[in-house]
Short mmCIF file of C-alpha atoms and ligand atoms in Angstrom, two decimals:
data_model
loop_
_atom_site.label_atom_id
_atom_site.label_comp_id
_atom_site.label_asym_id
_atom_site.label_seq_id
_atom_site.Cartn_x
_atom_site.Cartn_y
_atom_site.Cartn_z
CA MET A 281 -17.43 -12.48 18.17
CA SER A 282 -13.70 -12.61 17.75
CA SER A 283 -10.68 -10.39 17.75
CA SER A 284 -6.93 -10.50 17.52
CA ALA A 285 -4.55 -8.81 19.90
CA VAL A 286 -1.10 -7.55 19.17
CA SER A 287 1.66 -6.88 21.63
CA SER A 288 4.43 -6.02 19.24
CA GLY A 289 5.57 -7.31 15.90
CA VAL A 290 3.71 -9.27 13.29
CA VAL A 291 0.24 -10.73 13.64
CA SER A 292 -1.39 -13.38 11.49
CA SER A 293 -2.80 -10.88 8.95
CA GLY A 294 0.74 -9.75 8.19
CA VAL A 295 0.01 -6.40 9.78
CA VAL A 296 2.72 -4.87 11.92
CA SER A 297 1.71 -2.87 14.92
CA SER A 298 4.09 -1.17 17.29
CA GLY A 299 1.58 -0.86 20.10
CA THR A 300 -0.73 -2.85 22.30
CA ALA A 301 -4.05 -2.04 20.70
CA ARG A 302 -6.42 -4.91 19.99
CA LEU A 303 -6.70 -5.42 16.25
CA LEU A 304 -10.11 -5.29 14.58
CA PRO A 305 -9.66 -7.16 11.29
CA GLY A 306 -12.39 -7.03 8.67
CA GLY A 307 -11.72 -10.46 7.17
CA PRO A 308 -13.66 -12.52 9.74
CA VAL A 309 -16.56 -10.05 9.56
CA ALA A 310 -16.66 -10.42 5.80
CA GLN A 311 -16.47 -14.22 6.08
CA GLN A 312 -19.45 -14.29 8.41
CA VAL A 313 -21.51 -11.96 6.21
CA LEU A 314 -20.60 -13.83 3.02
CA GLY A 315 -21.53 -17.12 4.70
CA GLU A 316 -24.98 -15.67 5.42
CA VAL A 317 -25.21 -14.38 1.84
CA ALA A 318 -24.29 -17.81 0.42
CA ALA A 319 -27.03 -19.43 2.53
CA GLU A 320 -29.60 -16.89 1.32
CA VAL A 321 -28.52 -17.38 -2.30
CA ALA A 322 -28.90 -21.15 -1.90
CA ALA A 323 -32.39 -20.69 -0.42
CA LEU A 324 -33.41 -18.43 -3.30
CA ARG A 325 -32.07 -20.89 -5.86
CA ALA A 326 -33.97 -23.68 -4.14
CA ALA A 327 -37.10 -21.52 -4.54
CA GLY A 328 -36.37 -21.14 -8.27
CA VAL A 329 -34.79 -17.66 -8.18
CA THR A 330 -31.20 -17.18 -9.36
CA PRO A 331 -29.87 -14.00 -7.76
CA SER A 332 -28.10 -11.92 -10.36
CA LEU A 333 -25.55 -9.17 -9.88
CA ALA A 334 -24.66 -7.36 -13.11
CA THR A 335 -21.39 -5.50 -13.50
CA VAL A 336 -20.44 -2.68 -15.85
CA LEU A 337 -16.88 -1.71 -16.68
CA VAL A 338 -16.06 1.29 -18.84
CA GLY A 339 -12.59 1.54 -20.33
CA ASP A 340 -9.43 -0.45 -19.84
CA ASP A 341 -8.07 0.68 -16.50
CA ASP A 342 -6.12 -2.32 -15.16
CA ALA A 343 -7.04 -1.79 -11.51
CA SER A 344 -10.77 -1.42 -12.28
CA ALA A 345 -10.72 -4.51 -14.52
CA GLY A 346 -9.01 -6.40 -11.68
CA TYR A 347 -11.63 -5.31 -9.12
CA ILE A 348 -14.42 -6.39 -11.46
CA ARG A 349 -12.79 -9.80 -12.00
CA ILE A 350 -12.50 -10.32 -8.23
CA LYS A 351 -16.15 -9.38 -7.69
CA GLN A 352 -17.32 -11.61 -10.53
CA ARG A 353 -15.33 -14.54 -9.16
CA GLN A 354 -16.76 -13.96 -5.71
CA ALA A 355 -20.27 -13.60 -7.17
CA ALA A 356 -19.91 -16.96 -8.93
CA GLU A 357 -18.59 -18.62 -5.74
CA LEU A 358 -21.61 -17.32 -3.83
CA GLY A 359 -23.99 -18.64 -6.47
CA PHE A 360 -24.94 -15.38 -8.19
CA ALA A 361 -25.35 -15.06 -11.93
CA SER A 362 -23.15 -12.16 -12.99
CA PRO A 363 -23.87 -10.75 -16.45
CA HIS A 364 -21.20 -8.30 -17.46
CA VAL A 365 -20.95 -5.44 -19.95
CA HIS A 366 -17.60 -3.95 -20.87
CA LEU A 367 -17.87 -0.61 -22.67
CA ALA A 368 -14.98 0.90 -24.58
CA ALA A 369 -13.15 3.84 -23.01
CA SER A 370 -14.66 6.00 -25.78
CA ALA A 371 -18.25 5.15 -24.73
CA SER A 372 -20.59 8.11 -24.39
CA GLN A 373 -22.75 9.01 -21.42
CA ALA A 374 -25.75 7.86 -23.48
CA ASP A 375 -24.07 4.47 -24.11
CA LEU A 376 -23.57 4.02 -20.38
CA HIS A 377 -27.15 5.05 -19.61
CA ARG A 378 -28.44 2.56 -22.21
CA VAL A 379 -26.59 -0.30 -20.51
CA ILE A 380 -27.90 0.68 -17.09
CA GLU A 381 -31.46 1.07 -18.42
CA GLY A 382 -31.18 -2.36 -20.01
CA PHE A 383 -30.35 -3.90 -16.63
CA ASN A 384 -33.07 -1.80 -14.95
CA SER A 385 -35.73 -3.31 -17.18
CA ASP A 386 -34.38 -6.87 -16.97
CA ALA A 387 -36.38 -8.58 -14.22
CA GLY A 388 -33.73 -11.31 -14.04
CA VAL A 389 -31.11 -8.81 -12.86
CA HIS A 390 -31.42 -7.87 -9.19
CA GLY A 391 -28.34 -5.72 -8.59
CA VAL A 392 -26.12 -3.55 -10.77
CA LEU A 393 -22.62 -2.40 -10.05
CA VAL A 394 -20.96 0.26 -12.22
CA GLN A 395 -17.26 0.04 -11.42
CA HIS A 396 -15.84 3.34 -10.23
CA PRO A 397 -13.87 5.30 -11.46
CA ILE A 398 -15.12 5.70 -15.01
CA PRO A 399 -13.27 7.65 -17.73
CA GLY A 400 -13.04 11.37 -17.04
CA HIS A 401 -15.38 12.48 -19.85
CA LEU A 402 -18.25 10.57 -18.20
CA ASP A 403 -20.31 11.70 -15.21
CA TYR A 404 -20.65 8.91 -12.62
CA ASP A 405 -23.26 10.73 -10.54
CA ARG A 406 -25.52 11.24 -13.56
CA ALA A 407 -25.19 7.55 -14.44
CA LEU A 408 -25.99 6.59 -10.85
CA GLN A 409 -29.21 8.57 -11.04
CA VAL A 410 -30.33 6.50 -14.04
CA LEU A 411 -29.97 3.28 -12.02
CA ASP A 412 -33.07 1.76 -10.42
CA PRO A 413 -32.52 2.57 -6.70
CA ASP A 414 -33.68 -0.93 -5.77
CA LYS A 415 -30.84 -2.40 -7.87
CA ASP A 416 -28.23 -0.03 -6.43
CA VAL A 417 -25.93 -2.48 -4.61
CA ASP A 418 -23.52 0.33 -3.65
CA GLY A 419 -26.33 2.05 -1.74
CA MET A 420 -25.21 5.40 -3.12
CA HIS A 421 -28.23 6.43 -5.23
CA PRO A 422 -29.78 9.69 -3.95
CA VAL A 423 -33.01 7.80 -3.19
CA ASN A 424 -31.06 5.37 -0.99
CA MET A 425 -29.28 8.24 0.75
CA GLY A 426 -32.72 9.67 1.41
CA ARG A 427 -33.95 6.33 2.74
CA LEU A 428 -30.91 6.23 5.05
CA ALA A 429 -31.59 9.76 6.27
CA LEU A 430 -35.22 8.83 7.00
CA GLY A 431 -34.43 5.40 8.46
CA LEU A 432 -36.40 3.64 5.70
CA PRO A 433 -35.37 0.18 4.47
CA GLY A 434 -33.15 0.04 1.40
CA PRO A 435 -29.61 -0.78 0.32
CA LEU A 436 -27.12 0.79 2.73
CA PRO A 437 -23.90 2.41 1.52
CA CYS A 438 -21.36 -0.39 1.71
CA THR A 439 -18.43 1.13 3.59
CA PRO A 440 -20.51 2.70 6.39
CA ALA A 441 -22.55 -0.51 6.73
CA GLY A 442 -19.28 -2.47 6.80
CA ILE A 443 -17.94 -0.32 9.63
CA GLU A 444 -21.11 -0.79 11.68
CA ALA A 445 -20.86 -4.56 11.12
CA LEU A 446 -17.16 -4.56 12.02
CA LEU A 447 -17.76 -2.81 15.32
CA ALA A 448 -20.65 -5.15 16.15
CA PHE A 449 -18.69 -8.28 15.21
CA HIS A 450 -15.78 -7.32 17.47
CA GLY A 451 -18.08 -6.52 20.36
CA VAL A 452 -17.34 -2.79 20.39
CA PRO A 453 -20.28 -1.07 22.05
CA VAL A 454 -21.52 1.89 20.03
CA ALA A 455 -24.87 2.80 21.60
CA GLY A 456 -24.66 5.81 23.85
CA ARG A 457 -20.98 6.41 23.14
CA GLU A 458 -19.25 9.39 21.59
CA VAL A 459 -18.29 8.75 17.98
CA VAL A 460 -16.30 11.32 16.02
CA VAL A 461 -16.12 10.98 12.25
CA LEU A 462 -13.31 12.91 10.58
CA GLY A 463 -14.55 13.69 7.05
CA ARG A 464 -18.02 14.38 5.64
CA GLY A 465 -17.63 12.88 2.16
CA ALA A 466 -20.64 11.37 0.40
CA THR A 467 -19.17 7.87 0.29
CA LEU A 468 -18.15 7.48 3.87
CA GLY A 469 -18.25 10.21 6.51
CA ARG A 470 -21.71 11.63 5.90
CA PRO A 471 -23.63 8.35 5.49
CA LEU A 472 -21.69 6.75 8.37
CA ALA A 473 -22.70 9.59 10.68
CA MET A 474 -26.35 9.08 9.70
CA LEU A 475 -26.07 5.32 10.17
CA LEU A 476 -24.42 5.35 13.58
CA ALA A 477 -26.91 7.90 14.90
CA GLN A 478 -29.87 5.66 14.03
CA LYS A 479 -31.96 4.14 16.80
CA ARG A 480 -30.70 0.55 16.63
CA PRO A 481 -28.71 -1.53 19.11
CA THR A 482 -25.55 -1.53 16.94
CA ALA A 483 -25.74 2.24 16.43
CA ASN A 484 -27.55 4.80 18.63
CA ALA A 485 -24.38 6.84 19.23
CA ALA A 486 -23.68 10.51 19.90
CA VAL A 487 -22.06 11.35 16.58
CA THR A 488 -19.97 14.41 15.74
CA VAL A 489 -18.65 15.08 12.23
CA VAL A 490 -15.55 17.23 11.72
CA HIS A 491 -13.92 18.41 8.49
CA THR A 492 -11.86 21.22 6.98
CA GLY A 493 -14.38 23.73 8.31
CA VAL A 494 -13.41 22.78 11.88
CA ALA A 495 -9.82 23.94 12.13
CA ASP A 496 -9.37 22.59 15.67
CA TRP A 497 -10.81 19.15 14.84
CA PRO A 498 -8.30 17.41 17.17
CA ARG A 499 -10.25 18.94 20.07
CA TYR A 500 -13.15 16.69 19.02
CA THR A 501 -11.22 13.59 17.97
CA ARG A 502 -9.32 13.59 21.28
CA ARG A 503 -12.54 13.12 23.19
CA ALA A 504 -13.93 10.39 20.91
CA GLU A 505 -14.54 6.94 22.35
CA ILE A 506 -14.75 5.74 18.75
CA LEU A 507 -12.85 7.68 16.09
CA VAL A 508 -13.42 7.00 12.41
CA ALA A 509 -11.03 8.48 9.85
CA ALA A 510 -12.86 9.12 6.57
CA VAL A 511 -10.62 11.62 4.85
CA GLY A 512 -8.18 10.27 2.28
CA VAL A 513 -5.16 12.19 3.59
CA PRO A 514 -2.41 9.69 4.45
CA GLY A 515 -1.30 9.80 8.09
CA ILE A 516 -3.64 12.65 9.05
CA VAL A 517 -4.63 10.88 12.28
CA ARG A 518 -1.72 10.71 14.69
CA PRO A 519 -1.45 9.53 18.31
CA GLU A 520 -1.93 13.06 19.66
CA HIS A 521 -5.39 13.10 18.02
CA VAL A 522 -6.54 9.93 19.77
CA ARG A 523 -8.00 9.54 23.25
CA ALA A 524 -6.16 6.89 25.30
CA GLY A 525 -7.95 3.56 24.93
CA ALA A 526 -10.23 4.74 22.11
CA VAL A 527 -11.39 2.56 19.25
CA VAL A 528 -9.87 3.82 16.00
CA VAL A 529 -11.30 2.84 12.63
CA GLY A 530 -9.35 3.70 9.51
CA GLY A 531 -11.75 4.14 6.61
CA GLY A 532 -9.96 6.72 4.49
CA VAL A 533 -7.19 5.63 2.19
CA ARG A 534 -5.31 7.01 -0.78
CA TYR A 535 -3.72 4.86 -3.44
CA GLU A 536 -0.39 5.73 -4.97
CA GLY A 537 -0.28 3.21 -7.75
CA ARG A 538 -1.09 -0.02 -5.94
CA ARG A 539 0.29 1.26 -2.64
CA LEU A 540 -2.35 1.88 -0.03
CA LEU A 541 -1.77 4.89 2.22
CA PRO A 542 -4.20 5.01 5.15
CA ASP A 543 -5.44 8.06 7.05
CA VAL A 544 -4.49 6.52 10.37
CA ASP A 545 -0.80 6.52 11.19
CA GLU A 546 0.23 3.13 12.52
CA SER A 547 1.71 4.76 15.63
CA CYS A 548 -1.90 5.37 16.81
CA ALA A 549 -1.85 1.74 17.97
CA ARG A 550 0.31 2.93 20.89
CA VAL A 551 -2.56 5.02 22.24
CA ALA A 552 -5.71 3.28 20.98
CA GLY A 553 -7.42 0.46 22.84
CA ALA A 554 -8.46 -1.16 19.56
CA ILE A 555 -7.68 -0.33 15.96
CA THR A 556 -8.36 -1.61 12.46
CA PRO A 557 -5.27 -3.06 10.78
CA ARG A 558 -3.52 -1.09 8.07
CA VAL A 559 -4.56 -3.69 5.47
CA GLY A 560 -7.61 -5.95 5.83
CA GLY A 561 -9.66 -3.65 8.03
CA VAL A 562 -12.63 -1.83 6.52
CA GLY A 563 -11.97 -2.95 2.90
CA PRO A 564 -13.16 -6.58 3.15
CA THR A 565 -16.33 -5.54 4.97
CA THR A 566 -17.18 -3.10 2.16
CA VAL A 567 -17.13 -5.89 -0.43
CA ALA A 568 -19.20 -8.18 1.80
CA MET A 569 -21.87 -5.49 2.14
CA LEU A 570 -22.09 -5.22 -1.63
CA PHE A 571 -23.12 -8.87 -1.81
CA ARG A 572 -25.43 -8.46 1.16
CA ASN A 573 -27.19 -5.64 -0.72
CA ALA A 574 -27.33 -7.81 -3.87
CA VAL A 575 -28.96 -10.79 -2.19
CA ALA A 576 -31.36 -8.50 -0.33
CA ALA A 577 -32.36 -6.99 -3.70
CA ALA A 578 -33.03 -10.49 -5.07
CA ARG A 579 -35.11 -11.38 -2.01
CA ARG A 580 -37.16 -8.17 -2.37
CA ALA A 581 -37.72 -8.82 -6.08
CA ALA A 582 -38.90 -12.34 -5.22
CA GLY A 583 -41.32 -10.89 -2.69
CA LEU A 584 -39.38 -12.38 0.23
CA GLY A 585 -37.61 -9.29 1.59
N1 LIG B 16 -11.90 1.34 2.75
C1 LIG B 16 -12.85 1.36 1.83
O1 LIG B 16 -13.37 0.33 1.41
C2 LIG B 16 -13.33 2.69 1.34
C3 LIG B 16 -14.52 2.79 0.61
C4 LIG B 16 -14.97 4.04 0.23
C5 LIG B 16 -14.21 5.16 0.51
N2 LIG B 16 -13.01 5.00 1.16
C6 LIG B 16 -12.15 6.15 1.46
O2 LIG B 16 -12.78 7.00 2.37
C7 LIG B 16 -12.26 8.31 2.21
C8 LIG B 16 -13.40 9.29 2.19
O3 LIG B 16 -14.12 9.15 0.99
P1 LIG B 16 -15.38 10.08 0.70
O4 LIG B 16 -15.70 9.90 -0.74
O5 LIG B 16 -16.44 9.85 1.70
O6 LIG B 16 -14.81 11.52 1.04
P2 LIG B 16 -14.35 12.74 0.13
O7 LIG B 16 -15.47 13.20 -0.71
O8 LIG B 16 -13.05 12.44 -0.49
O9 LIG B 16 -14.16 13.83 1.29
C9 LIG B 16 -13.10 13.80 2.19
C10 LIG B 16 -13.53 14.47 3.48
O10 LIG B 16 -12.36 14.66 4.27
C11 LIG B 16 -12.30 16.02 4.71
N3 LIG B 16 -10.93 16.48 4.77
C12 LIG B 16 -10.03 16.51 3.76
N4 LIG B 16 -8.86 17.01 4.20
C13 LIG B 16 -9.03 17.34 5.50
C14 LIG B 16 -8.20 17.90 6.48
N5 LIG B 16 -6.94 18.25 6.22
N6 LIG B 16 -8.71 18.09 7.71
C15 LIG B 16 -9.98 17.74 8.00
N7 LIG B 16 -10.82 17.18 7.10
C16 LIG B 16 -10.35 16.98 5.87
C17 LIG B 16 -13.06 16.82 3.68
O11 LIG B 16 -13.53 17.99 4.27
P3 LIG B 16 -14.43 19.10 3.48
O12 LIG B 16 -15.78 18.46 3.33
O13 LIG B 16 -14.45 20.25 4.39
O14 LIG B 16 -13.74 19.31 2.16
C18 LIG B 16 -14.17 15.85 3.28
O15 LIG B 16 -15.26 15.97 4.14
C19 LIG B 16 -11.40 8.27 0.95
O16 LIG B 16 -10.06 8.13 1.32
C20 LIG B 16 -11.84 7.00 0.25
O17 LIG B 16 -10.82 6.44 -0.51
C21 LIG B 16 -12.58 3.81 1.60
#
């Protein structure tokens, strides 16, 4: 377990905080998880199995191509094979489905990642439903959402799983405490609420979800011992929405170009007891969970998971 504290000014991550909240960076969490993944990959390779994470990119969006390159580099560093298909921006839904079905039927491929977003004429959710749920490293396939709802084993959605791991790593108790999640989106708020309500030592919380249907949502967030912002509206969470000493996790972000605009206003650090940094909080844990899902898929396919 580790954590950084800020009094005022700049901390090692380059994050500026004006308050006294303890910082909860995601980098060390990701490092620990990726270390475990690397060890599992090495063990699989020693047993004659090369874990393989396939990636699919559609179109020529610079940011998406950059994300794929980073993931492929990281996959190679961890010891994964990483076959890649790049479809032209003009690819049809059927083209995309054919690529996914090819990876589904390839026993040497254990995980598949279709980089999001895809060009506007394509339907990501339909493509996701074509993917073999056991190869779904994002944990977003409807079957995996169902497994999560029922508490069955399967790939967990990466950002919610990353937040659970982040809280556990930093020694933030969750069990029995009041967690309020602002936002009920399919990627973050809804699956996170399901995850943190599960009967496990790092979860087991009293979880409330608030959204646009709850006009007086600050009434709920102000009583939260752990508040997670999962909205995508920059600066929506302000100090007056935070209980003194609460743990505040910023999951929601919006990008304007390459500029990242988080849900949680930095001034919340004045009120919170602990808070994720503006940059390097939840993001790194999300990527680590992707690789954790990929190696788990390889272990399952090898009959070891
Ligand atoms: N850090 C990461 O690695 C990472 C990974 C994945 C996602 N994210 C971010 O997480 C955020 C959520 O993504 P998502 O796909 O789960 O959600 P989403 O589908 O974009 O939904 C956003 C949620 O926020 C609620 N909301 C919007 N405006 C609100 C307001 N003014 N007051 C109260 N609630 C409001 C919406 O309420 P209604 O349901 O009532 O419309 C909805 O439930 C996004 O910013 C996304 O970029 C971050």
